[in-house]
Amino acid sequence: MNGVKKTSCPPMKIEAPTEENNSPPRTSAEKRYEEICTNIRATDEISFKLLGLVPLLSGAAIVTVSKNDVSQGLLWLVSIFGALITFGIFRWELRNIQTCKWLFSCAAEMERNEFGVTSGQFSGAKEGNKAPRLFGWRAGKTEAEWFIYVMTMLSWLALLCVK
């Protein structure tokens, strides 16, 4: 994947079954793989919550500010503050995307090297798999996040021109 450093996972260890659990022993690789999958779901969940909340709360705040009679100085302050906060959350989200890509590549490596799977949910994805195009533009998760955050920041700044 672009911008993702290749990593190698630590070697696999076998765990003995516990007394209360007589099931076959699980490897530490299986546990690491489950943890990686859990972390991927968590990063996606955070992303989707932010993608819903940031524009919704920003829109509500923009409507509230634009309907009230506020001074030009306060309008500038609120508008710049809203745009900067959105930008800060966006930068954090870009780091979240980077982490998710790294976790994805580590899971794919584990599927191939430790489990011998070549067409798993991660190892089966083609390297450099690109999002589909919509009107000539890439239209995937990352592109949607860019679009939503940039439009939200521009909405905050447009408040200065409208009022």
Short mmCIF file of C-alpha atoms in Angstrom, two decimals:
data_model
loop_
_atom_site.label_atom_id
_atom_site.label_comp_id
_atom_site.label_asym_id
_atom_site.label_seq_id
_atom_site.Cartn_x
_atom_site.Cartn_y
_atom_site.Cartn_z
CA MET A 1 0.00 0.00 0.00
CA ASN A 2 1.18 3.51 -0.63
CA GLY A 3 3.10 5.09 2.22
CA VAL A 4 2.93 1.99 4.38
CA LYS A 5 6.21 0.61 5.65
CA LYS A 6 6.66 -3.12 5.41
CA THR A 7 6.90 -4.78 8.80
CA SER A 8 7.46 -8.28 9.92
CA CYS A 9 5.45 -9.79 12.71
CA PRO A 10 7.22 -11.56 15.58
CA PRO A 11 7.50 -15.36 15.30
CA MET A 12 4.57 -17.53 16.29
CA LYS A 13 4.44 -19.22 19.72
CA ILE A 14 2.22 -22.09 20.85
CA GLU A 15 0.22 -21.79 24.05
CA ALA A 16 -0.80 -24.80 26.13
CA PRO A 17 -4.51 -25.22 26.87
CA THR A 18 -5.66 -23.98 30.26
CA GLU A 19 -7.40 -26.22 32.82
CA GLU A 20 -10.79 -24.52 32.45
CA ASN A 21 -10.52 -24.46 28.69
CA ASN A 22 -9.84 -27.84 27.15
CA SER A 23 -9.94 -26.52 23.59
CA PRO A 24 -6.96 -26.91 21.27
CA PRO A 25 -4.10 -24.51 21.97
CA ARG A 26 -4.25 -21.17 20.23
CA THR A 27 -1.15 -19.58 18.86
CA SER A 28 -0.05 -16.14 19.80
CA ALA A 29 -0.25 -15.39 16.06
CA GLU A 30 -3.99 -16.07 16.13
CA LYS A 31 -4.36 -13.78 19.11
CA ARG A 32 -2.31 -11.05 17.40
CA TYR A 33 -4.37 -11.46 14.25
CA GLU A 34 -7.62 -11.12 16.22
CA GLU A 35 -6.26 -8.03 17.95
CA ILE A 36 -5.26 -6.49 14.62
CA CYS A 37 -8.76 -7.15 13.24
CA THR A 38 -10.27 -5.58 16.37
CA ASN A 39 -8.04 -2.53 15.97
CA ILE A 40 -8.99 -2.16 12.29
CA ARG A 41 -12.67 -2.23 13.26
CA ALA A 42 -12.00 0.33 16.01
CA THR A 43 -10.21 2.75 13.65
CA ASP A 44 -13.05 2.42 11.14
CA GLU A 45 -15.66 2.98 13.85
CA ILE A 46 -13.91 6.14 15.02
CA SER A 47 -13.65 7.38 11.43
CA PHE A 48 -17.33 6.80 10.69
CA LYS A 49 -18.45 8.47 13.92
CA LEU A 50 -16.33 11.52 13.16
CA LEU A 51 -17.52 11.60 9.55
CA GLY A 52 -21.06 11.89 10.85
CA LEU A 53 -20.54 14.15 13.83
CA VAL A 54 -18.09 16.75 12.51
CA PRO A 55 -20.25 17.97 9.59
CA LEU A 56 -23.48 17.65 11.61
CA LEU A 57 -22.22 19.65 14.58
CA SER A 58 -20.43 22.14 12.34
CA GLY A 59 -23.59 22.65 10.27
CA ALA A 60 -25.69 23.17 13.39
CA ALA A 61 -23.17 25.66 14.78
CA ILE A 62 -22.93 27.53 11.46
CA VAL A 63 -26.73 27.81 11.21
CA THR A 64 -26.95 29.00 14.83
CA VAL A 65 -24.25 31.64 14.34
CA SER A 66 -25.66 32.84 11.01
CA LYS A 67 -29.19 33.24 12.43
CA ASN A 68 -28.07 35.25 15.44
CA ASP A 69 -26.93 38.84 15.33
CA VAL A 70 -23.27 38.54 16.28
CA SER A 71 -20.52 41.10 15.94
CA GLN A 72 -18.09 40.83 13.04
CA GLY A 73 -15.22 40.15 15.46
CA LEU A 74 -17.04 37.26 17.12
CA LEU A 75 -18.05 35.92 13.72
CA TRP A 76 -14.40 35.87 12.63
CA LEU A 77 -13.35 34.22 15.86
CA VAL A 78 -16.02 31.50 15.69
CA SER A 79 -15.46 30.88 11.98
CA ILE A 80 -11.67 30.58 12.22
CA PHE A 81 -11.96 28.50 15.40
CA GLY A 82 -14.42 26.08 13.75
CA ALA A 83 -12.24 25.73 10.65
CA LEU A 84 -9.10 25.14 12.75
CA ILE A 85 -10.79 22.58 14.99
CA THR A 86 -12.08 20.76 11.91
CA PHE A 87 -8.59 20.88 10.40
CA GLY A 88 -7.11 19.44 13.62
CA ILE A 89 -9.60 16.57 13.65
CA PHE A 90 -8.89 16.00 9.95
CA ARG A 91 -5.13 15.78 10.60
CA TRP A 92 -5.80 13.30 13.39
CA GLU A 93 -8.02 11.32 11.02
CA LEU A 94 -5.22 11.19 8.43
CA ARG A 95 -3.04 9.56 11.09
CA ASN A 96 -5.89 7.16 11.83
CA ILE A 97 -5.98 6.23 8.13
CA GLN A 98 -2.22 5.63 8.18
CA THR A 99 -2.57 3.38 11.23
CA CYS A 100 -5.40 1.44 9.58
CA LYS A 101 -3.30 0.88 6.44
CA TRP A 102 -0.40 -0.38 8.57
CA LEU A 103 -2.70 -2.75 10.48
CA PHE A 104 -4.16 -3.97 7.17
CA SER A 105 -0.69 -4.71 5.77
CA CYS A 106 0.36 -6.49 8.98
CA ALA A 107 -2.79 -8.65 8.87
CA ALA A 108 -2.12 -9.49 5.20
CA GLU A 109 1.47 -10.42 6.03
CA MET A 110 0.30 -12.66 8.87
CA GLU A 111 -2.23 -14.37 6.61
CA ARG A 112 0.45 -15.12 4.03
CA ASN A 113 3.46 -15.90 6.23
CA GLU A 114 2.01 -17.41 9.39
CA PHE A 115 -1.28 -18.95 8.25
CA GLY A 116 -0.39 -19.81 4.65
CA VAL A 117 -3.47 -18.03 3.30
CA THR A 118 -3.06 -16.25 -0.03
CA SER A 119 -6.63 -15.11 -0.56
CA GLY A 120 -7.80 -14.04 2.89
CA GLN A 121 -9.71 -10.89 3.70
CA PHE A 122 -6.45 -8.93 3.81
CA SER A 123 -3.95 -10.95 1.77
CA GLY A 124 -6.51 -11.37 -1.00
CA ALA A 125 -6.72 -7.62 -1.56
CA LYS A 126 -4.58 -6.56 -4.47
CA GLU A 127 -1.57 -4.43 -3.63
CA GLY A 128 -2.29 -0.85 -4.57
CA ASN A 129 -5.99 -1.63 -4.96
CA LYS A 130 -7.55 1.67 -5.99
CA ALA A 131 -10.99 2.99 -5.21
CA PRO A 132 -13.50 3.05 -8.08
CA ARG A 133 -13.88 6.21 -10.14
CA LEU A 134 -16.90 8.49 -10.06
CA PHE A 135 -16.96 11.23 -12.71
CA GLY A 136 -13.24 10.66 -13.25
CA TRP A 137 -12.35 11.01 -9.55
CA ARG A 138 -11.40 8.26 -7.14
CA ALA A 139 -14.35 7.61 -4.81
CA GLY A 140 -13.19 5.53 -1.87
CA LYS A 141 -13.12 5.87 1.90
CA THR A 142 -10.04 8.09 2.01
CA GLU A 143 -11.28 10.35 -0.78
CA ALA A 144 -14.68 10.67 0.91
CA GLU A 145 -13.00 11.68 4.17
CA TRP A 146 -10.93 14.32 2.37
CA PHE A 147 -14.04 15.67 0.66
CA ILE A 148 -16.16 15.83 3.82
CA TYR A 149 -13.49 17.49 5.97
CA VAL A 150 -12.46 20.01 3.30
CA MET A 151 -16.09 20.94 2.63
CA THR A 152 -16.71 21.37 6.36
CA MET A 153 -13.67 23.65 6.70
CA LEU A 154 -14.78 25.66 3.66
CA SER A 155 -18.26 25.98 5.17
CA TRP A 156 -16.78 27.51 8.31
CA LEU A 157 -14.77 29.96 6.21
CA ALA A 158 -17.73 30.73 3.91
CA LEU A 159 -19.56 32.00 6.97
CA LEU A 160 -17.23 35.01 6.84
CA CYS A 161 -18.31 35.86 3.29
CA VAL A 162 -22.04 35.34 3.77
CA LYS A 163 -22.59 37.45 6.83
#
